[in-house]
Amino acid sequence: MFNLLANINFRVTRLLLNVNIGVRLFTLMGLAAIVALLLAAAGILGLAASKESLRSVYEDRMVPVQQLAEIAKLMLTNRLLLQVALSEVSIGVGADQHPTLVLDRGVAFLAANAIEKNIKTIGSMWHSYMSTPLTPAEIILANRFAKSRGTFIDEALLPAVVSLRTANYEQTKMLSTTAHALYDHAGPALQALNQLHFDMAREAYTHGVKRYENTRLLALGVLGMAILIMSWLGLILTTSIVNPLQQVIAIFKSISSGQYDAPITIEGRDEISKVMLALRNMQTKLGADEAAIHQLAFYDPLTKLANRRLLRDRLQQALSVSTRNHLYGAVLIIDLDNFKSINDTRGHNVGDRLLVETALRIQSCVRQADTVARLGGDEFIIILVDLSPDEANAALQADRAGAKILAAINQPCMLANQLHHSSASIGLCLFFGQNATINDILKRADTAMYQAKSSGRNTLCFYDPQIQASLETHIALESELRNALPNNQFQLYYQIQMDNLDGVLGAEVLLRWEHPQQGLVLPDRFIPMAEETGLILPIGEWVLRTACEQLKLWAADPVTEKFLLSVNVSARQFRQPDFVDVVGRVLAQTGINPQRLKLELTESLVLHNIVDTIDKMKALNRQGIHFSMDDFGTGYSSLAHLTKLPIQQLKIDRSFVRNIVTNHNDAVIVQTIIGMANNLGVAVIAEGVETEEQRACLERFGCLTYQGYLWGKPMPLREFEELALQVSTT
Ligand code: C2E
Ligand code: CA
Ligand code: CA
């Protein structure tokens, strides 16, 4: 039912939208007027009908009653007139000469006249009574009354008129007695007739009242219906105007707030629909205009790259993002070499085409988030964002992007049917946070670009000569790292791990690079490089294999057979799909007891793809290998994650141990870590323990295994074995 109404509503509204509002309003008013007229007519007619009913009660029903009463009265008068005449007597002489009673002639004569007149009146009244519309029942009763009245007149009154005229007392007296009897005889017929008249009058009255009631009910019902229908029509009409108007207002608002994409649907053909149509056209035009203005304001018309204004804006943004994310960014200024000569010799059109081509090539070398701009002429500027948090790495990344751009520009290019070779000079400047202003950065990149030009073109220069130098060493070191493994330049150092009873547990193996020129290189310098280049895979496998071979050798000696070795595993290594296989193969080849081997993982490594990580860890656990969570406390692992991980040891990071005695916060953190480890049933070891105070403090907190300079730095195997022997025997 409700659905049906809603459906009707919807259809009517849709229909209305096709009719002009003026017509709609006019139609509604017309309808209202017609309904009002009909109502008034129905009321007037109904009331007239009921009035007519009530009138007929009186006129059609009561008039005959009155006439009958009149007739009855005249009949009674006649009877009384006889009695009056009989009361005036005198003694006279009769026909037999005997004295006899005689009526007073004067009185008797007058009575006779009156009676005669009354009889006539009764006759004419009866005639008019009978001409009123009577029902069959009334006619039967009327006839019965007419009969007894006729007898009353014919047998008593008419003879009495004769006897009165002759003043005959005896005769008159006898006829008066007859009249009396006949009058009484006519009474019941008259009464029955009257009763019938009254009954019918009451019936007519009841009927009239009922008609009146019906008329009133009908009028009220029609009025109610009319009000309902008119209200509904009014409501629909109003919503059919107000809703679209509200839509119009909303669109105006969105346009005035500078939004030009609000959807405008036009549903009808009325005035508002026409306004909507106009609005839609206006919106489209405004949107296109604004896009054109935006394009002109922020983009270079030739290459569609960002212009100076947008560049400055984006650079400002890049500085904020760098501040927030603690990541380096870089600005590159690219200037085409010898562009002027192309313009001069081959014309501006060819020059423009080269610029467009260059723009496309530069764009293909950078990421979506980076910005490429042209400031006019043949100068392009690039903002690289989200580089490494480490300056050297960031320099490396920027350098790679620059080299890629140089190579792209160096590709020959077809210009007006002629192959053209171009090159560029690139100036590069790193930025970090808000350390420098936009102008500083642009000036520095420009300086670097001129340096590149003056150092022979088709090259890239950093603004900071120090960065330039370290970048070069980095690049050199990277190429040397490739040969370190084949040239046997790696060596494992061992750092002893102890318990609180001065027992030797084993060692963590730490990698060292014996560089032919630079001497011992520490892992912090080359491990990230090895990760980036993928060299960590063979190097990591070599570390693992060397450690396992050492465990194998130790297994033969009762002094060292219980030693454990902890091996650091890098993220790239661990995420290799065949990592579990590689470890399994090394274990099989060396044949050591896997319980002696511990793998150190960092929190960030573990949290990366936690499902896969857990799978791998469990697979290795099943082979008997244990895991230690390295640098624990510096990451952001939540406890929830930690409980899911199959680890056997937490390694408290050395940054907490360093200040454990002096810094209350660090002491609390260490205590929390130890408590957590106890709850999880996981062992703890502290690294970076340098003083006896630190060790004692850790012991007091419940940490009973340690690693640190207090017992020894990482050292070559021989030294470690000597140290271990010495500590064990004391
Ligand atoms: P790590 O795993 O946290 O190793 C502990 C580092 O703390 C070592 O630095 C060690 O020399 C140093 N250390 C030990 N005790 C103390 C102490 O008492 N005080 C202080 N101040 N430092 C102490 P190292 O050997 O330079 O190693 C640096 C990092 O290089 C290691 O941190 C580890 O993440 C990585 N690394 C070292 N060897 C390997 C390896 O074979 N494979 C992988 N993937 N990473 C390695
Ligand atoms: Ca470690
Ligand atoms: Ca560590």
mmCIF file of C-alpha atoms and ligand atoms in Angstrom, residues 508 568 600 630-631 651 653-654 687, ligand 3:
data_model
loop_
_atom_site.group_PDB
_atom_site.id
_atom_site.type_symbol
_atom_site.label_atom_id
_atom_site.label_comp_id
_atom_site.label_asym_id
_atom_site.label_seq_id
_atom_site.Cartn_x
_atom_site.Cartn_y
_atom_site.Cartn_z
ATOM 1 C CA GLU A 508 78.217 -13.301 18.005
ATOM 2 C CA ASN A 568 73.236 -11.755 11.863
ATOM 3 C CA GLU A 600 69.661 -12.704 14.795
ATOM 4 C CA ASP A 630 68.349 -8.118 17.689
ATOM 5 C CA ASP A 631 68.365 -4.444 18.785
ATOM 6 C CA LYS A 651 68.590 -8.978 22.677
ATOM 7 C CA ASP A 653 69.720 -2.965 22.398
ATOM 8 C CA ARG A 654 72.986 -1.385 23.483
ATOM 9 C CA GLU A 687 74.509 -6.196 24.331
HETATM 10 CA CA CA B 3 72.430 -5.457 18.081
#
